[in-house]
Amino acid sequence: MVKIIELNERQERILEIVKNHGPITGESIAELLQVTRAALRPDLAVLTMSGYLEAKPRVGYTYKADGASNEIKKILNQYRVKDIMSMAVVVKEKCSIYDAIVTLFLEDTGTIFVVDKKNNLVGIVSRKDLLKTTLGKVDIHQMPVSVIMTRMPNIITAAGDDTVVEAVKKIVEHEVDALPVVRRFIGQPGEDNLEVVGRITKTNITRLFLDLAFK
Ligand code: ADP
């Protein structure tokens, strides 16, 4: 696990100095802080390694305005979907809408994936899809989820090796709560199958956000 770099008081002061006086040499920074050049070495190393400062030979240190945001990007891009995903909650195509609603409560999830006999993804139903059917006059004990589900190829999916950032982008752009995590494999000629291996939801992402905040 990576750590977000928290700057100590002296490092914050060095940043201020370089922001206002850069390019500036290590000696001059040491003079302003009234410490020896050697004492500053570890702090300057942290600041250059984490991208806040750039060290140019014979010129000195300059401030990189996007250093902190680069650091955040670097940290976020290290997380893969497979690191934070949950188990997928799946039902078969013939499952009734009633049973799908029961599954939603029992499994404490908001989205259910619909799979065929081989566990290949064929559809997805959200809580509002299910809620909508209960407003009409359909017999939810008889009607299968396959009638109301969003079908392939209209399902937005993620792969385990995708970065979490890529998954978040899809969730935001397509305005959905969850993505099935799939493994693509070629079956019969011309068949492109997606085996469901997990799910990534807004909850997983919120949890990661909190974990990072307390690192
Ligand atoms: P809800 O509408 O219950 O708040 P969503 O916003 O996730 O939940 O779903 C909105 C619509 O998009 C629903 O009709 C659902 O079937 C569909 N949907 C949900 N997830 C996906 C997905 N990953 N890919 C494509 N469609 C989806």
PDB file of C-alpha atoms and ligand atoms in Angstrom:
ATOM      1  CA  MET A   1       0.000   0.000   0.000  1.00  0.00           C
ATOM      2  CA  VAL A   2       1.224   3.479  -0.809  1.00  0.00           C
ATOM      3  CA  LYS A   3       1.262   6.321   1.645  1.00  0.00           C
ATOM      4  CA  ILE A   4       0.081   9.804   0.827  1.00  0.00           C
ATOM      5  CA  ILE A   5       3.010  12.070   1.585  1.00  0.00           C
ATOM      6  CA  GLU A   6       2.293  14.305   4.512  1.00  0.00           C
ATOM      7  CA  LEU A   7       4.677  17.204   4.672  1.00  0.00           C
ATOM      8  CA  ASN A   8       6.199  18.210   7.979  1.00  0.00           C
ATOM      9  CA  GLU A   9       6.396  21.810   9.120  1.00  0.00           C
ATOM     10  CA  ARG A  10       9.882  22.363   7.799  1.00  0.00           C
ATOM     11  CA  GLN A  11       9.014  20.895   4.398  1.00  0.00           C
ATOM     12  CA  GLU A  12       6.011  23.243   4.188  1.00  0.00           C
ATOM     13  CA  ARG A  13       8.323  26.170   4.958  1.00  0.00           C
ATOM     14  CA  ILE A  14      10.808  25.058   2.298  1.00  0.00           C
ATOM     15  CA  LEU A  15       7.963  24.924  -0.233  1.00  0.00           C
ATOM     16  CA  GLU A  16       6.925  28.462   0.670  1.00  0.00           C
ATOM     17  CA  ILE A  17      10.509  29.694   0.267  1.00  0.00           C
ATOM     18  CA  VAL A  18      10.976  28.019  -3.122  1.00  0.00           C
ATOM     19  CA  LYS A  19       7.552  29.276  -4.287  1.00  0.00           C
ATOM     20  CA  ASN A  20       8.546  32.859  -3.434  1.00  0.00           C
ATOM     21  CA  HIS A  21      12.276  32.863  -4.208  1.00  0.00           C
ATOM     22  CA  GLY A  22      12.874  30.012  -6.669  1.00  0.00           C
ATOM     23  CA  PRO A  23      15.033  29.088  -8.408  1.00  0.00           C
ATOM     24  CA  ILE A  24      17.032  29.002  -5.200  1.00  0.00           C
ATOM     25  CA  THR A  25      19.991  26.906  -4.098  1.00  0.00           C
ATOM     26  CA  GLY A  26      19.997  24.523  -1.136  1.00  0.00           C
ATOM     27  CA  GLU A  27      22.527  26.768   0.623  1.00  0.00           C
ATOM     28  CA  SER A  28      20.281  29.805   0.338  1.00  0.00           C
ATOM     29  CA  ILE A  29      17.266  27.851   1.648  1.00  0.00           C
ATOM     30  CA  ALA A  30      19.403  26.661   4.582  1.00  0.00           C
ATOM     31  CA  GLU A  31      20.463  30.236   5.305  1.00  0.00           C
ATOM     32  CA  LEU A  32      16.883  31.495   5.330  1.00  0.00           C
ATOM     33  CA  LEU A  33      15.858  28.706   7.685  1.00  0.00           C
ATOM     34  CA  GLN A  34      19.005  29.140   9.785  1.00  0.00           C
ATOM     35  CA  VAL A  35      19.948  25.474   9.600  1.00  0.00           C
ATOM     36  CA  THR A  36      22.868  23.677   7.973  1.00  0.00           C
ATOM     37  CA  ARG A  37      22.680  22.477   4.375  1.00  0.00           C
ATOM     38  CA  ALA A  38      23.207  18.890   5.624  1.00  0.00           C
ATOM     39  CA  ALA A  39      20.200  19.126   7.937  1.00  0.00           C
ATOM     40  CA  LEU A  40      18.002  20.058   4.989  1.00  0.00           C
ATOM     41  CA  ARG A  41      19.074  17.184   2.784  1.00  0.00           C
ATOM     42  CA  PRO A  42      16.370  14.650   3.825  1.00  0.00           C
ATOM     43  CA  ASP A  43      13.581  17.235   3.472  1.00  0.00           C
ATOM     44  CA  LEU A  44      14.777  18.313   0.030  1.00  0.00           C
ATOM     45  CA  ALA A  45      14.978  14.656  -1.012  1.00  0.00           C
ATOM     46  CA  VAL A  46      11.339  14.064   0.056  1.00  0.00           C
ATOM     47  CA  LEU A  47      10.146  17.180  -1.764  1.00  0.00           C
ATOM     48  CA  THR A  48      11.913  16.355  -5.029  1.00  0.00           C
ATOM     49  CA  MET A  49      10.962  12.664  -4.976  1.00  0.00           C
ATOM     50  CA  SER A  50       7.302  13.450  -4.371  1.00  0.00           C
ATOM     51  CA  GLY A  51       7.244  15.917  -7.263  1.00  0.00           C
ATOM     52  CA  TYR A  52       6.814  19.183  -5.345  1.00  0.00           C
ATOM     53  CA  LEU A  53      10.236  20.526  -6.256  1.00  0.00           C
ATOM     54  CA  GLU A  54      12.512  20.187  -9.211  1.00  0.00           C
ATOM     55  CA  ALA A  55      16.275  20.252  -8.638  1.00  0.00           C
ATOM     56  CA  LYS A  56      18.350  21.633 -11.496  1.00  0.00           C
ATOM     57  CA  PRO A  57      22.147  21.435 -11.248  1.00  0.00           C
ATOM     58  CA  ARG A  58      23.776  24.873 -10.883  1.00  0.00           C
ATOM     59  CA  VAL A  59      20.344  26.573 -10.937  1.00  0.00           C
ATOM     60  CA  GLY A  60      18.726  25.344  -7.750  1.00  0.00           C
ATOM     61  CA  TYR A  61      15.254  24.310  -6.720  1.00  0.00           C
ATOM     62  CA  THR A  62      12.058  25.361  -8.475  1.00  0.00           C
ATOM     63  CA  TYR A  63       8.478  24.802  -7.380  1.00  0.00           C
ATOM     64  CA  LYS A  64       6.273  22.502  -9.466  1.00  0.00           C
ATOM     65  CA  ALA A  65       2.732  23.755  -9.099  1.00  0.00           C
ATOM     66  CA  ASP A  66       1.167  20.433 -10.093  1.00  0.00           C
ATOM     67  CA  GLY A  67       3.418  18.375  -7.810  1.00  0.00           C
ATOM     68  CA  ALA A  68       0.708  17.535  -5.301  1.00  0.00           C
ATOM     69  CA  SER A  69      -1.916  16.728  -7.893  1.00  0.00           C
ATOM     70  CA  ASN A  70       0.584  14.534  -9.757  1.00  0.00           C
ATOM     71  CA  GLU A  71       1.149  12.718  -6.505  1.00  0.00           C
ATOM     72  CA  ILE A  72      -2.588  12.148  -6.041  1.00  0.00           C
ATOM     73  CA  LYS A  73      -2.879  10.909  -9.634  1.00  0.00           C
ATOM     74  CA  LYS A  74       0.044   8.557  -9.116  1.00  0.00           C
ATOM     75  CA  ILE A  75      -1.531   7.112  -5.968  1.00  0.00           C
ATOM     76  CA  LEU A  76      -5.005   6.707  -7.482  1.00  0.00           C
ATOM     77  CA  ASN A  77      -3.690   5.064 -10.623  1.00  0.00           C
ATOM     78  CA  GLN A  78      -2.037   2.335  -8.572  1.00  0.00           C
ATOM     79  CA  TYR A  79      -5.385   0.829  -7.608  1.00  0.00           C
ATOM     80  CA  ARG A  80      -6.914  -1.817  -9.846  1.00  0.00           C
ATOM     81  CA  VAL A  81     -10.523  -2.885  -9.976  1.00  0.00           C
ATOM     82  CA  LYS A  82      -9.583  -6.354  -8.681  1.00  0.00           C
ATOM     83  CA  ASP A  83      -8.080  -4.763  -5.510  1.00  0.00           C
ATOM     84  CA  ILE A  84     -11.366  -3.279  -4.323  1.00  0.00           C
ATOM     85  CA  MET A  85     -14.175  -5.216  -6.070  1.00  0.00           C
ATOM     86  CA  SER A  86     -16.912  -7.187  -4.267  1.00  0.00           C
ATOM     87  CA  MET A  87     -18.461 -10.548  -5.050  1.00  0.00           C
ATOM     88  CA  ALA A  88     -20.997 -10.374  -7.845  1.00  0.00           C
ATOM     89  CA  VAL A  89     -24.647 -10.988  -6.992  1.00  0.00           C
ATOM     90  CA  VAL A  90     -26.131 -12.935  -9.897  1.00  0.00           C
ATOM     91  CA  VAL A  91     -29.432 -14.550 -10.860  1.00  0.00           C
ATOM     92  CA  LYS A  92     -30.434 -16.643 -13.857  1.00  0.00           C
ATOM     93  CA  GLU A  93     -32.580 -15.293 -16.712  1.00  0.00           C
ATOM     94  CA  LYS A  94     -35.609 -17.280 -15.588  1.00  0.00           C
ATOM     95  CA  CYS A  95     -35.501 -15.852 -12.050  1.00  0.00           C
ATOM     96  CA  SER A  96     -38.792 -14.088 -11.260  1.00  0.00           C
ATOM     97  CA  ILE A  97     -38.874 -10.376 -10.514  1.00  0.00           C
ATOM     98  CA  TYR A  98     -40.151 -11.260  -7.036  1.00  0.00           C
ATOM     99  CA  ASP A  99     -37.115 -13.489  -6.358  1.00  0.00           C
ATOM    100  CA  ALA A 100     -34.783 -10.842  -7.765  1.00  0.00           C
ATOM    101  CA  ILE A 101     -36.215  -8.312  -5.283  1.00  0.00           C
ATOM    102  CA  VAL A 102     -35.734 -10.809  -2.435  1.00  0.00           C
ATOM    103  CA  THR A 103     -32.130 -11.342  -3.586  1.00  0.00           C
ATOM    104  CA  LEU A 104     -31.579  -7.588  -3.576  1.00  0.00           C
ATOM    105  CA  PHE A 105     -32.528  -7.452   0.120  1.00  0.00           C
ATOM    106  CA  LEU A 106     -30.812 -10.667   1.205  1.00  0.00           C
ATOM    107  CA  GLU A 107     -27.530  -9.800  -0.498  1.00  0.00           C
ATOM    108  CA  ASP A 108     -27.732  -6.119   0.466  1.00  0.00           C
ATOM    109  CA  THR A 109     -26.949  -4.882  -3.028  1.00  0.00           C
ATOM    110  CA  GLY A 110     -28.447  -2.359  -5.446  1.00  0.00           C
ATOM    111  CA  THR A 111     -27.680  -4.058  -8.738  1.00  0.00           C
ATOM    112  CA  ILE A 112     -28.087  -7.666  -9.818  1.00  0.00           C
ATOM    113  CA  PHE A 113     -26.333  -9.253 -12.774  1.00  0.00           C
ATOM    114  CA  VAL A 114     -28.189 -11.764 -14.887  1.00  0.00           C
ATOM    115  CA  VAL A 115     -26.175 -14.711 -16.199  1.00  0.00           C
ATOM    116  CA  ASP A 116     -26.787 -17.719 -18.430  1.00  0.00           C
ATOM    117  CA  LYS A 117     -26.081 -21.365 -17.526  1.00  0.00           C
ATOM    118  CA  LYS A 118     -22.351 -20.856 -18.083  1.00  0.00           C
ATOM    119  CA  ASN A 119     -22.202 -17.810 -15.798  1.00  0.00           C
ATOM    120  CA  ASN A 120     -21.853 -15.520 -18.827  1.00  0.00           C
ATOM    121  CA  LEU A 121     -23.255 -12.020 -18.484  1.00  0.00           C
ATOM    122  CA  VAL A 122     -26.552 -11.472 -20.317  1.00  0.00           C
ATOM    123  CA  GLY A 123     -28.194  -8.620 -18.409  1.00  0.00           C
ATOM    124  CA  ILE A 124     -28.322  -6.268 -15.467  1.00  0.00           C
ATOM    125  CA  VAL A 125     -31.197  -5.052 -13.267  1.00  0.00           C
ATOM    126  CA  SER A 126     -31.035  -2.093 -10.939  1.00  0.00           C
ATOM    127  CA  ARG A 127     -33.270  -1.336  -7.958  1.00  0.00           C
ATOM    128  CA  LYS A 128     -35.256   1.196  -9.961  1.00  0.00           C
ATOM    129  CA  ASP A 129     -35.821  -1.310 -12.786  1.00  0.00           C
ATOM    130  CA  LEU A 130     -37.400  -3.578 -10.155  1.00  0.00           C
ATOM    131  CA  LEU A 131     -39.308  -0.820  -8.410  1.00  0.00           C
ATOM    132  CA  LYS A 132     -40.806   0.261 -11.733  1.00  0.00           C
ATOM    133  CA  THR A 133     -42.349  -3.161 -12.368  1.00  0.00           C
ATOM    134  CA  THR A 134     -44.100  -3.092  -9.017  1.00  0.00           C
ATOM    135  CA  LEU A 135     -45.957   0.081 -10.092  1.00  0.00           C
ATOM    136  CA  GLY A 136     -47.668  -1.720 -12.974  1.00  0.00           C
ATOM    137  CA  LYS A 137     -50.065  -4.619 -12.986  1.00  0.00           C
ATOM    138  CA  VAL A 138     -47.604  -7.363 -13.863  1.00  0.00           C
ATOM    139  CA  ASP A 139     -47.425 -10.573 -11.860  1.00  0.00           C
ATOM    140  CA  ILE A 140     -43.956 -10.255 -10.379  1.00  0.00           C
ATOM    141  CA  HIS A 141     -44.051 -13.921  -9.326  1.00  0.00           C
ATOM    142  CA  GLN A 142     -44.468 -15.019 -12.933  1.00  0.00           C
ATOM    143  CA  MET A 143     -42.534 -12.457 -14.940  1.00  0.00           C
ATOM    144  CA  PRO A 144     -38.803 -13.278 -15.341  1.00  0.00           C
ATOM    145  CA  VAL A 145     -36.107 -10.616 -14.868  1.00  0.00           C
ATOM    146  CA  SER A 146     -35.029 -11.139 -18.479  1.00  0.00           C
ATOM    147  CA  VAL A 147     -38.094  -9.113 -19.564  1.00  0.00           C
ATOM    148  CA  ILE A 148     -36.994  -5.947 -17.760  1.00  0.00           C
ATOM    149  CA  MET A 149     -33.191  -6.210 -17.669  1.00  0.00           C
ATOM    150  CA  THR A 150     -30.764  -4.040 -19.615  1.00  0.00           C
ATOM    151  CA  ARG A 151     -29.195  -6.455 -22.076  1.00  0.00           C
ATOM    152  CA  MET A 152     -25.867  -7.143 -23.683  1.00  0.00           C
ATOM    153  CA  PRO A 153     -24.329  -5.488 -25.676  1.00  0.00           C
ATOM    154  CA  ASN A 154     -25.565  -2.381 -23.836  1.00  0.00           C
ATOM    155  CA  ILE A 155     -23.881  -3.252 -20.544  1.00  0.00           C
ATOM    156  CA  ILE A 156     -20.915  -1.218 -19.398  1.00  0.00           C
ATOM    157  CA  THR A 157     -18.331  -3.535 -17.868  1.00  0.00           C
ATOM    158  CA  ALA A 158     -14.904  -3.375 -16.244  1.00  0.00           C
ATOM    159  CA  ALA A 159     -11.971  -5.801 -16.244  1.00  0.00           C
ATOM    160  CA  GLY A 160     -10.109  -6.764 -13.076  1.00  0.00           C
ATOM    161  CA  ASP A 161      -6.901  -5.208 -14.399  1.00  0.00           C
ATOM    162  CA  ASP A 162      -8.528  -1.866 -15.269  1.00  0.00           C
ATOM    163  CA  THR A 163      -7.552   0.975 -12.979  1.00  0.00           C
ATOM    164  CA  VAL A 164     -10.163   2.129 -10.474  1.00  0.00           C
ATOM    165  CA  VAL A 165      -9.965   5.553 -12.146  1.00  0.00           C
ATOM    166  CA  GLU A 166     -11.083   4.019 -15.479  1.00  0.00           C
ATOM    167  CA  ALA A 167     -14.024   2.349 -13.711  1.00  0.00           C
ATOM    168  CA  VAL A 168     -15.003   5.591 -11.966  1.00  0.00           C
ATOM    169  CA  LYS A 169     -14.949   7.363 -15.340  1.00  0.00           C
ATOM    170  CA  LYS A 170     -17.393   4.806 -16.775  1.00  0.00           C
ATOM    171  CA  ILE A 171     -19.692   4.985 -13.737  1.00  0.00           C
ATOM    172  CA  VAL A 172     -19.829   8.772 -13.950  1.00  0.00           C
ATOM    173  CA  GLU A 173     -20.158   9.015 -17.754  1.00  0.00           C
ATOM    174  CA  HIS A 174     -22.893   6.377 -17.996  1.00  0.00           C
ATOM    175  CA  GLU A 175     -24.658   7.414 -14.777  1.00  0.00           C
ATOM    176  CA  VAL A 176     -24.837   3.927 -13.304  1.00  0.00           C
ATOM    177  CA  ASP A 177     -24.223   2.661  -9.769  1.00  0.00           C
ATOM    178  CA  ALA A 178     -22.298  -0.514 -10.564  1.00  0.00           C
ATOM    179  CA  LEU A 179     -20.227  -2.276 -13.210  1.00  0.00           C
ATOM    180  CA  PRO A 180     -19.932  -6.016 -13.594  1.00  0.00           C
ATOM    181  CA  VAL A 181     -16.293  -7.091 -13.504  1.00  0.00           C
ATOM    182  CA  VAL A 182     -15.829  -9.559 -16.317  1.00  0.00           C
ATOM    183  CA  ARG A 183     -13.254 -11.851 -17.845  1.00  0.00           C
ATOM    184  CA  ARG A 184     -13.550 -11.979 -21.613  1.00  0.00           C
ATOM    185  CA  PHE A 185     -12.983 -15.301 -23.315  1.00  0.00           C
ATOM    186  CA  ILE A 186     -13.631 -16.719 -26.734  1.00  0.00           C
ATOM    187  CA  GLY A 187     -16.017 -19.671 -26.749  1.00  0.00           C
ATOM    188  CA  GLN A 188     -17.467 -21.162 -29.925  1.00  0.00           C
ATOM    189  CA  PRO A 189     -16.317 -19.468 -33.131  1.00  0.00           C
ATOM    190  CA  GLY A 190     -17.802 -15.990 -33.241  1.00  0.00           C
ATOM    191  CA  GLU A 191     -18.858 -16.171 -29.603  1.00  0.00           C
ATOM    192  CA  ASP A 192     -17.496 -13.456 -27.343  1.00  0.00           C
ATOM    193  CA  ASN A 193     -18.269 -14.407 -23.761  1.00  0.00           C
ATOM    194  CA  LEU A 194     -18.019 -12.356 -20.627  1.00  0.00           C
ATOM    195  CA  GLU A 195     -17.702 -14.386 -17.452  1.00  0.00           C
ATOM    196  CA  VAL A 196     -18.793 -12.441 -14.361  1.00  0.00           C
ATOM    197  CA  VAL A 197     -16.022 -12.395 -11.737  1.00  0.00           C
ATOM    198  CA  GLY A 198     -17.082  -9.536  -9.452  1.00  0.00           C
ATOM    199  CA  ARG A 199     -18.724  -6.164  -9.135  1.00  0.00           C
ATOM    200  CA  ILE A 200     -17.462  -2.655  -8.581  1.00  0.00           C
ATOM    201  CA  THR A 201     -19.868  -0.126  -7.112  1.00  0.00           C
ATOM    202  CA  LYS A 202     -19.960   3.406  -5.799  1.00  0.00           C
ATOM    203  CA  THR A 203     -19.658   1.850  -2.316  1.00  0.00           C
ATOM    204  CA  ASN A 204     -16.282   0.226  -3.113  1.00  0.00           C
ATOM    205  CA  ILE A 205     -15.017   3.527  -4.428  1.00  0.00           C
ATOM    206  CA  THR A 206     -16.276   5.496  -1.441  1.00  0.00           C
ATOM    207  CA  ARG A 207     -14.542   3.015   0.857  1.00  0.00           C
ATOM    208  CA  LEU A 208     -11.252   3.422  -1.024  1.00  0.00           C
ATOM    209  CA  PHE A 209     -11.599   7.184  -0.716  1.00  0.00           C
ATOM    210  CA  LEU A 210     -11.949   6.843   3.060  1.00  0.00           C
ATOM    211  CA  ASP A 211      -9.023   4.386   3.305  1.00  0.00           C
ATOM    212  CA  LEU A 212      -6.801   6.844   1.443  1.00  0.00           C
ATOM    213  CA  ALA A 213      -7.858   9.712   3.666  1.00  0.00           C
ATOM    214  CA  PHE A 214      -6.640   7.832   6.758  1.00  0.00           C
ATOM    215  CA  LYS A 215      -3.363   6.481   5.375  1.00  0.00           C
TER     216      LYS A 215
HETATM  217  P1  ADP B   1     -30.934   2.959 -10.315  1.00  0.00           P
HETATM  218  O1  ADP B   1     -31.648   3.417 -11.569  1.00  0.00           O
HETATM  219  O2  ADP B   1     -31.678   1.867  -9.628  1.00  0.00           O
HETATM  220  O3  ADP B   1     -30.547   4.065  -9.400  1.00  0.00           O
HETATM  221  P2  ADP B   1     -28.553   2.671 -11.944  1.00  0.00           P
HETATM  222  O4  ADP B   1     -28.395   4.161 -12.046  1.00  0.00           O
HETATM  223  O5  ADP B   1     -27.338   1.846 -11.747  1.00  0.00           O
HETATM  224  O6  ADP B   1     -29.546   2.293 -10.782  1.00  0.00           O
HETATM  225  O7  ADP B   1     -29.283   2.152 -13.271  1.00  0.00           O
HETATM  226  C1  ADP B   1     -29.901   2.981 -14.216  1.00  0.00           C
HETATM  227  C2  ADP B   1     -30.288   2.164 -15.451  1.00  0.00           C
HETATM  228  O8  ADP B   1     -29.113   1.719 -16.106  1.00  0.00           O
HETATM  229  C3  ADP B   1     -31.106   0.923 -15.160  1.00  0.00           C
HETATM  230  O9  ADP B   1     -32.128   0.789 -16.136  1.00  0.00           O
HETATM  231  C4  ADP B   1     -30.115  -0.250 -15.260  1.00  0.00           C
HETATM  232  O10 ADP B   1     -30.679  -1.420 -15.798  1.00  0.00           O
HETATM  233  C5  ADP B   1     -29.060   0.304 -16.169  1.00  0.00           C
HETATM  234  N1  ADP B   1     -27.695  -0.088 -15.740  1.00  0.00           N
HETATM  235  C6  ADP B   1     -27.232  -0.249 -14.491  1.00  0.00           C
HETATM  236  N2  ADP B   1     -25.920  -0.596 -14.499  1.00  0.00           N
HETATM  237  C7  ADP B   1     -25.561  -0.664 -15.804  1.00  0.00           C
HETATM  238  C8  ADP B   1     -24.328  -0.981 -16.485  1.00  0.00           C
HETATM  239  N3  ADP B   1     -23.226  -1.291 -15.834  1.00  0.00           N
HETATM  240  N4  ADP B   1     -24.346  -0.959 -17.833  1.00  0.00           N
HETATM  241  C9  ADP B   1     -25.472  -0.629 -18.518  1.00  0.00           C
HETATM  242  N5  ADP B   1     -26.640  -0.320 -17.938  1.00  0.00           N
HETATM  243  C10 ADP B   1     -26.703  -0.341 -16.600  1.00  0.00           C
END
